[in-house]
Amino acid sequence: MSQTRKLLEKEIEDFTWIATNAYCGFGDLDKLRHSYQEFFTYLNQLEGDSIFGLFRDEKLLGGMRLTDFNMKLLSTKAKVGGIGCVAVDLVHKKEKVAKELIEFACTYFKEKGMSMVTLYPFRADFYKNMGFGYGVALRQYKIEPSYFPKGTTKEHLGWLKEEEKDAVVACYHRFADKHHGMMDKTEACIKRLFRKDTRIICYKKGDAILGYMSFSYKKKHLLRNDLIVHELIYDNHHVLLEFCTFLHAQADQFDRIIMNTPDEYFHYLISNPNNGQYQAFDSVKNEYNVTAIGLMYRVLDMKKLFKVLSSHNFNHQHCTLKITIKDDFFKANDGSTIIDFKDGRASISNDKDADVVIELNNSDFSSMIMGAVTFRTLIQYGLAKISHESYIEKVNKIFLTEQKPQCKTEF
């Protein structure tokens, strides 16, 4: 019989050993173990951020980090759960420890009133089988500095001062409030932003900070290195152009600017996004980024989700829609919900007959509600069913989003 609970401080060392072996590719094991123990102990003292462990016969077999986030969900804000640092003792792999941890996390966050949970997958198929759906791809660019646009000035840029940290966080939250999928910074996220191995340059106008860029260096040679951009936050395109001008000016010192972004249009900003690699297509086609699976999202509670989204406008559509979700992993979310859309406003209906019925797995619905995939695409791939094909375009419009989700939070 398993028990999952928040770890006591004296148990953090045992979880650190498990996590170090599970994520051994992150570097020197002794240094990694020390940094993990310090970080996990710190997290376990925070409100809304804890380390949980799974025990059998009083022995710790695995654990995870659970975090409460505020996320911009379409046009509103929602509480969502974050699952991170899922780690299983190497001796107890393939004993369903990770499965039970995720089951616990889903129940834990649902009981806290959250309708969604999210994570970065170590294996996409593992989590997709548990009802998690893909978000947007994360793209890594390696750009020669001279290919960034060069503006006329970078006069508003300067190094971050200690007394400006609160203004930097406020700048981030302004950006997050405008972009679907962005998470508010937790205390742990703020600590990570201001870690010692990063540099931060700010765009300052009077007493206001309208943007910032955090970055570090990747050593290659005493005189030739790469610059890694961790966060680039800006209020408007004028601010962005000054940061681009700064990056353009670094050509004499840095070979490449390395940047990870979920923005599928980022290459339009760059005069030549070529990353210097030519093996991808074995042709004249230039490789300009590599992609990875970013966040995966999971709906936990359909009725709660649409209550949270009651003020959102689903593109002014009129329709009574029955959504049948197949959720074998988390049975509390399995079944049908009737949603009445009036001029785009959604409400749960208990007594109306549906105009149309759609059926799909929870993983695909989760991707669709986040705007990562369209209903039309799910129909095209045979991943969704609809009772009346004449409604395909209407249902597609209901779930179309102005923005695809983006997130700059690591956990």
GROMACS .gro file of N, CA, C and O in nm, residues 36 61 67 85 190 196 261 281-282 308 325 340 366 381-382:
model
   60
   36TYR      N    1   2.057   2.051  -0.532
   36TYR     CA    2   1.921   1.998  -0.519
   36TYR      C    3   1.875   2.005  -0.373
   36TYR      O    4   1.763   2.046  -0.345
   61LEU      N    5   1.020   0.594  -0.224
   61LEU     CA    6   1.053   0.535  -0.354
   61LEU      C    7   1.058   0.639  -0.466
   61LEU      O    8   1.111   0.610  -0.574
   67THR      N    9   0.343   2.272  -0.746
   67THR     CA   10   0.343   2.417  -0.736
   67THR      C   11   0.207   2.473  -0.776
   67THR      O   12   0.148   2.429  -0.875
   85CYS      N   13   1.002   1.793  -1.131
   85CYS     CA   14   1.101   1.711  -1.060
   85CYS      C   15   1.050   1.571  -1.026
   85CYS      O   16   1.082   1.516  -0.920
  190ILE      N   17   1.105   3.403  -0.882
  190ILE     CA   18   1.176   3.531  -0.863
  190ILE      C   19   1.319   3.505  -0.818
  190ILE      O   20   1.414   3.567  -0.867
  196LYS      N   21   2.281   3.419  -0.923
  196LYS     CA   22   2.411   3.484  -0.938
  196LYS      C   23   2.475   3.464  -1.075
  196LYS      O   24   2.557   3.547  -1.118
  261THR      N   25   1.237   2.978  -2.738
  261THR     CA   26   1.112   3.053  -2.741
  261THR      C   27   0.999   2.966  -2.796
  261THR      O   28   1.021   2.885  -2.887
  281PHE      N   29   1.829   1.836  -4.367
  281PHE     CA   30   1.756   1.797  -4.486
  281PHE      C   31   1.846   1.743  -4.597
  281PHE      O   32   1.797   1.695  -4.698
  282ASP      N   33   1.978   1.754  -4.578
  282ASP     CA   34   2.072   1.711  -4.681
  282ASP      C   35   2.034   1.770  -4.817
  282ASP      O   36   2.026   1.702  -4.919
  308VAL      N   37  -1.458   2.869  -1.473
  308VAL     CA   38  -1.345   2.963  -1.474
  308VAL      C   39  -1.349   3.049  -1.599
  308VAL      O   40  -1.316   3.169  -1.596
  325ILE      N   41  -1.581   1.342  -2.304
  325ILE     CA   42  -1.437   1.325  -2.283
  325ILE      C   43  -1.407   1.181  -2.240
  325ILE      O   44  -1.471   1.128  -2.148
  340ASP      N   45  -2.361   2.549  -2.305
  340ASP     CA   46  -2.447   2.637  -2.385
  340ASP      C   47  -2.370   2.765  -2.415
  340ASP      O   48  -2.335   2.839  -2.323
  366SER      N   49  -0.747   1.888  -2.406
  366SER     CA   50  -0.661   1.980  -2.330
  366SER      C   51  -0.577   2.065  -2.424
  366SER      O   52  -0.559   2.185  -2.401
  381TYR      N   53  -0.737   1.436  -3.847
  381TYR     CA   54  -0.651   1.325  -3.808
  381TYR      C   55  -0.728   1.209  -3.745
  381TYR      O   56  -0.667   1.109  -3.701
  382GLY      N   57  -0.861   1.220  -3.738
  382GLY     CA   58  -0.940   1.114  -3.679
  382GLY      C   59  -0.929   1.107  -3.528
  382GLY      O   60  -0.958   1.004  -3.467
   0.00000   0.00000   0.00000
